[in-house]
Amino acid sequence: MGLPSKQPVLQGIGQRRSLPPETFTNGQKTARTTVELGNLLFFPIDSVNEITTSYTVSGLIPNQKYLFRLRAYNDKGSSPNTSGIPVVTPIDPTFVVPNPPTNLKVTAVSQSELDLTWQDNSSNELIFKIERRRNGETGWTEIAQV
């Protein structure tokens, strides 16, 4: 059985890519890299042959913390894992935080209803979160997402 091809290995947080059962032909050694997302359990992401000393992991999420570790396998078993190495993937250079809305206006519709309008100054927002705070309170409460 051949080694798995290098396809994108992570499709989302917590999803696993299954690997074929390990086979050893004539004592061929293999190494398997494993990855941990945050505090999730380590799980295998791929196997490589005994002469490989580098590997490119793809399909990772920008600005996400990962831990990587490595161990070697052969027909007798596996070595201990290396220490987990923490890394944070770079921020996507195309990612831009949306500009804040401006010109918030509040108009009374009735004794118990207000209309809010604002200027949208961004084209990359996913939602607006509307919060309110009553006079005398210290914390804001989210009341809607639009």
PDB file of C-alpha atoms in Angstrom:
ATOM      1  CA  MET A   1       0.000   0.000   0.000  1.00  0.00           C
ATOM      2  CA  GLY A   2       1.441   3.396  -0.947  1.00  0.00           C
ATOM      3  CA  LEU A   3       1.693   6.445   1.213  1.00  0.00           C
ATOM      4  CA  PRO A   4      -1.182   8.949   1.164  1.00  0.00           C
ATOM      5  CA  SER A   5      -0.876  11.798  -1.319  1.00  0.00           C
ATOM      6  CA  LYS A   6      -0.285  15.301  -0.012  1.00  0.00           C
ATOM      7  CA  GLN A   7      -3.795  16.736  -0.258  1.00  0.00           C
ATOM      8  CA  PRO A   8      -5.135  19.534   1.929  1.00  0.00           C
ATOM      9  CA  VAL A   9      -5.088  17.895   5.310  1.00  0.00           C
ATOM     10  CA  LEU A  10      -7.373  20.090   7.371  1.00  0.00           C
ATOM     11  CA  GLN A  11     -10.799  21.174   6.246  1.00  0.00           C
ATOM     12  CA  GLY A  12     -11.833  22.867   9.495  1.00  0.00           C
ATOM     13  CA  ILE A  13     -11.277  22.877  13.205  1.00  0.00           C
ATOM     14  CA  GLY A  14     -11.698  19.454  14.726  1.00  0.00           C
ATOM     15  CA  GLN A  15     -12.181  17.570  11.464  1.00  0.00           C
ATOM     16  CA  ARG A  16      -9.884  14.604  10.862  1.00  0.00           C
ATOM     17  CA  ARG A  17      -8.486  13.106   7.712  1.00  0.00           C
ATOM     18  CA  SER A  18      -8.469   9.322   7.934  1.00  0.00           C
ATOM     19  CA  LEU A  19      -5.367   7.386   6.978  1.00  0.00           C
ATOM     20  CA  PRO A  20      -5.070   3.850   5.654  1.00  0.00           C
ATOM     21  CA  PRO A  21      -3.830   1.195   8.099  1.00  0.00           C
ATOM     22  CA  GLU A  22      -0.060   1.215   8.416  1.00  0.00           C
ATOM     23  CA  THR A  23       1.832  -1.421   6.487  1.00  0.00           C
ATOM     24  CA  PHE A  24       5.516  -2.285   6.620  1.00  0.00           C
ATOM     25  CA  THR A  25       7.200  -3.862   3.630  1.00  0.00           C
ATOM     26  CA  ASN A  26      10.674  -5.327   4.204  1.00  0.00           C
ATOM     27  CA  GLY A  27      11.002  -3.325   7.403  1.00  0.00           C
ATOM     28  CA  GLN A  28      10.393  -0.009   5.641  1.00  0.00           C
ATOM     29  CA  LYS A  29      10.386   2.758   8.211  1.00  0.00           C
ATOM     30  CA  THR A  30       7.793   5.491   8.067  1.00  0.00           C
ATOM     31  CA  ALA A  31       7.317   8.649  10.057  1.00  0.00           C
ATOM     32  CA  ARG A  32       3.962  10.140  10.805  1.00  0.00           C
ATOM     33  CA  THR A  33       3.343  13.781  11.566  1.00  0.00           C
ATOM     34  CA  THR A  34       0.545  14.698  13.913  1.00  0.00           C
ATOM     35  CA  VAL A  35      -1.167  17.981  14.615  1.00  0.00           C
ATOM     36  CA  GLU A  36      -3.102  19.438  17.532  1.00  0.00           C
ATOM     37  CA  LEU A  37      -5.573  22.303  17.210  1.00  0.00           C
ATOM     38  CA  GLY A  38      -5.691  24.326  20.411  1.00  0.00           C
ATOM     39  CA  ASN A  39      -6.509  21.953  23.258  1.00  0.00           C
ATOM     40  CA  LEU A  40      -7.882  19.187  21.036  1.00  0.00           C
ATOM     41  CA  LEU A  41      -6.223  15.784  20.945  1.00  0.00           C
ATOM     42  CA  PHE A  42      -3.302  15.122  18.642  1.00  0.00           C
ATOM     43  CA  PHE A  43      -4.297  13.190  15.540  1.00  0.00           C
ATOM     44  CA  PRO A  44      -2.341  11.911  12.508  1.00  0.00           C
ATOM     45  CA  ILE A  45      -2.284  14.041   9.377  1.00  0.00           C
ATOM     46  CA  ASP A  46      -0.017  12.061   7.058  1.00  0.00           C
ATOM     47  CA  SER A  47       2.765   9.472   6.716  1.00  0.00           C
ATOM     48  CA  VAL A  48       6.050   9.922   4.872  1.00  0.00           C
ATOM     49  CA  ASN A  49       8.869   7.533   3.969  1.00  0.00           C
ATOM     50  CA  GLU A  50      12.091   7.050   5.933  1.00  0.00           C
ATOM     51  CA  ILE A  51      14.224   9.440   3.865  1.00  0.00           C
ATOM     52  CA  THR A  52      11.867  12.406   4.121  1.00  0.00           C
ATOM     53  CA  THR A  53      13.002  15.180   6.468  1.00  0.00           C
ATOM     54  CA  SER A  54      10.466  17.894   5.652  1.00  0.00           C
ATOM     55  CA  TYR A  55       6.735  18.177   5.075  1.00  0.00           C
ATOM     56  CA  THR A  56       4.344  20.961   4.065  1.00  0.00           C
ATOM     57  CA  VAL A  57       1.026  21.074   5.908  1.00  0.00           C
ATOM     58  CA  SER A  58      -1.682  22.822   3.910  1.00  0.00           C
ATOM     59  CA  GLY A  59      -5.274  23.822   4.497  1.00  0.00           C
ATOM     60  CA  LEU A  60      -4.552  25.536   7.818  1.00  0.00           C
ATOM     61  CA  ILE A  61      -6.562  28.454   9.175  1.00  0.00           C
ATOM     62  CA  PRO A  62      -4.863  31.899   9.254  1.00  0.00           C
ATOM     63  CA  ASN A  63      -4.031  33.323  12.695  1.00  0.00           C
ATOM     64  CA  GLN A  64      -4.717  29.951  14.389  1.00  0.00           C
ATOM     65  CA  LYS A  65      -2.521  28.293  17.033  1.00  0.00           C
ATOM     66  CA  TYR A  66      -1.375  24.750  16.214  1.00  0.00           C
ATOM     67  CA  LEU A  67       0.962  22.286  17.898  1.00  0.00           C
ATOM     68  CA  PHE A  68       2.998  19.853  15.808  1.00  0.00           C
ATOM     69  CA  ARG A  69       4.876  16.733  16.830  1.00  0.00           C
ATOM     70  CA  LEU A  70       6.559  13.858  15.033  1.00  0.00           C
ATOM     71  CA  ARG A  71       7.441  10.212  15.664  1.00  0.00           C
ATOM     72  CA  ALA A  72       8.989   7.383  13.676  1.00  0.00           C
ATOM     73  CA  TYR A  73       7.414   3.991  13.016  1.00  0.00           C
ATOM     74  CA  ASN A  74       8.753   0.663  11.780  1.00  0.00           C
ATOM     75  CA  ASP A  75       7.684  -2.978  11.893  1.00  0.00           C
ATOM     76  CA  LYS A  76       8.697  -3.173  15.593  1.00  0.00           C
ATOM     77  CA  GLY A  77       6.601  -0.200  16.772  1.00  0.00           C
ATOM     78  CA  SER A  78       6.938   3.530  17.173  1.00  0.00           C
ATOM     79  CA  SER A  79       9.385   5.923  18.764  1.00  0.00           C
ATOM     80  CA  PRO A  80       8.323   8.379  21.453  1.00  0.00           C
ATOM     81  CA  ASN A  81       6.837  11.622  20.158  1.00  0.00           C
ATOM     82  CA  THR A  82       8.962  14.708  19.806  1.00  0.00           C
ATOM     83  CA  SER A  83       7.912  17.584  22.032  1.00  0.00           C
ATOM     84  CA  GLY A  84       4.953  19.526  20.681  1.00  0.00           C
ATOM     85  CA  ILE A  85       6.097  22.671  18.865  1.00  0.00           C
ATOM     86  CA  PRO A  86       3.590  25.548  19.082  1.00  0.00           C
ATOM     87  CA  VAL A  87       3.134  27.819  16.083  1.00  0.00           C
ATOM     88  CA  VAL A  88       0.614  30.465  15.057  1.00  0.00           C
ATOM     89  CA  THR A  89      -0.116  30.673  11.348  1.00  0.00           C
ATOM     90  CA  PRO A  90       0.352  34.149   9.837  1.00  0.00           C
ATOM     91  CA  ILE A  91      -2.574  36.500   9.443  1.00  0.00           C
ATOM     92  CA  ASP A  92      -3.976  36.463   5.925  1.00  0.00           C
ATOM     93  CA  PRO A  93      -2.614  39.660   4.297  1.00  0.00           C
ATOM     94  CA  THR A  94      -5.921  40.128   2.485  1.00  0.00           C
ATOM     95  CA  PHE A  95      -7.817  40.117   5.786  1.00  0.00           C
ATOM     96  CA  VAL A  96      -8.891  43.586   6.808  1.00  0.00           C
ATOM     97  CA  VAL A  97     -11.002  44.452   9.842  1.00  0.00           C
ATOM     98  CA  PRO A  98     -14.126  46.301   8.695  1.00  0.00           C
ATOM     99  CA  ASN A  99     -14.333  50.062   9.093  1.00  0.00           C
ATOM    100  CA  PRO A 100     -16.685  51.121  11.876  1.00  0.00           C
ATOM    101  CA  PRO A 101     -20.139  52.367  10.959  1.00  0.00           C
ATOM    102  CA  THR A 102     -20.768  56.077  11.509  1.00  0.00           C
ATOM    103  CA  ASN A 103     -23.664  58.517  11.821  1.00  0.00           C
ATOM    104  CA  LEU A 104     -25.719  56.364  14.190  1.00  0.00           C
ATOM    105  CA  LYS A 105     -29.160  57.954  14.512  1.00  0.00           C
ATOM    106  CA  VAL A 106     -31.961  56.867  16.815  1.00  0.00           C
ATOM    107  CA  THR A 107     -35.560  57.850  16.081  1.00  0.00           C
ATOM    108  CA  ALA A 108     -38.501  57.193  18.409  1.00  0.00           C
ATOM    109  CA  VAL A 109     -41.269  55.226  16.670  1.00  0.00           C
ATOM    110  CA  SER A 110     -43.415  54.753  19.772  1.00  0.00           C
ATOM    111  CA  GLN A 111     -43.082  54.689  23.564  1.00  0.00           C
ATOM    112  CA  SER A 112     -41.485  51.228  23.376  1.00  0.00           C
ATOM    113  CA  GLU A 113     -39.819  51.205  19.953  1.00  0.00           C
ATOM    114  CA  LEU A 114     -36.825  52.965  18.399  1.00  0.00           C
ATOM    115  CA  ASP A 115     -35.426  52.890  14.855  1.00  0.00           C
ATOM    116  CA  LEU A 116     -31.648  52.848  14.446  1.00  0.00           C
ATOM    117  CA  THR A 117     -29.952  53.906  11.198  1.00  0.00           C
ATOM    118  CA  TRP A 118     -26.256  54.249  10.396  1.00  0.00           C
ATOM    119  CA  GLN A 119     -23.758  54.749   7.585  1.00  0.00           C
ATOM    120  CA  ASP A 120     -22.117  51.495   6.412  1.00  0.00           C
ATOM    121  CA  ASN A 121     -18.452  52.340   5.725  1.00  0.00           C
ATOM    122  CA  SER A 122     -17.259  48.865   4.823  1.00  0.00           C
ATOM    123  CA  SER A 123     -17.855  46.193   2.222  1.00  0.00           C
ATOM    124  CA  ASN A 124     -16.315  43.256   4.100  1.00  0.00           C
ATOM    125  CA  GLU A 125     -18.453  42.988   7.244  1.00  0.00           C
ATOM    126  CA  LEU A 126     -20.383  39.812   7.900  1.00  0.00           C
ATOM    127  CA  ILE A 127     -22.866  41.275  10.385  1.00  0.00           C
ATOM    128  CA  PHE A 128     -23.527  44.285  12.560  1.00  0.00           C
ATOM    129  CA  LYS A 129     -23.950  43.625  16.279  1.00  0.00           C
ATOM    130  CA  ILE A 130     -26.327  46.022  18.001  1.00  0.00           C
ATOM    131  CA  GLU A 131     -25.798  46.547  21.725  1.00  0.00           C
ATOM    132  CA  ARG A 132     -27.565  48.643  24.326  1.00  0.00           C
ATOM    133  CA  ARG A 133     -26.859  49.827  27.836  1.00  0.00           C
ATOM    134  CA  ARG A 134     -29.427  51.270  30.213  1.00  0.00           C
ATOM    135  CA  ASN A 135     -28.625  54.434  32.094  1.00  0.00           C
ATOM    136  CA  GLY A 136     -26.708  53.531  35.252  1.00  0.00           C
ATOM    137  CA  GLU A 137     -25.529  50.129  33.957  1.00  0.00           C
ATOM    138  CA  THR A 138     -21.864  49.475  33.311  1.00  0.00           C
ATOM    139  CA  GLY A 139     -22.045  46.627  30.787  1.00  0.00           C
ATOM    140  CA  TRP A 140     -23.377  46.474  27.239  1.00  0.00           C
ATOM    141  CA  THR A 141     -25.906  43.812  26.176  1.00  0.00           C
ATOM    142  CA  GLU A 142     -26.132  42.507  22.623  1.00  0.00           C
ATOM    143  CA  ILE A 143     -29.743  42.815  21.447  1.00  0.00           C
ATOM    144  CA  ALA A 144     -29.470  41.950  17.748  1.00  0.00           C
ATOM    145  CA  GLN A 145     -27.273  40.871  14.855  1.00  0.00           C
ATOM    146  CA  VAL A 146     -28.231  42.168  11.420  1.00  0.00           C
TER     147      VAL A 146
END
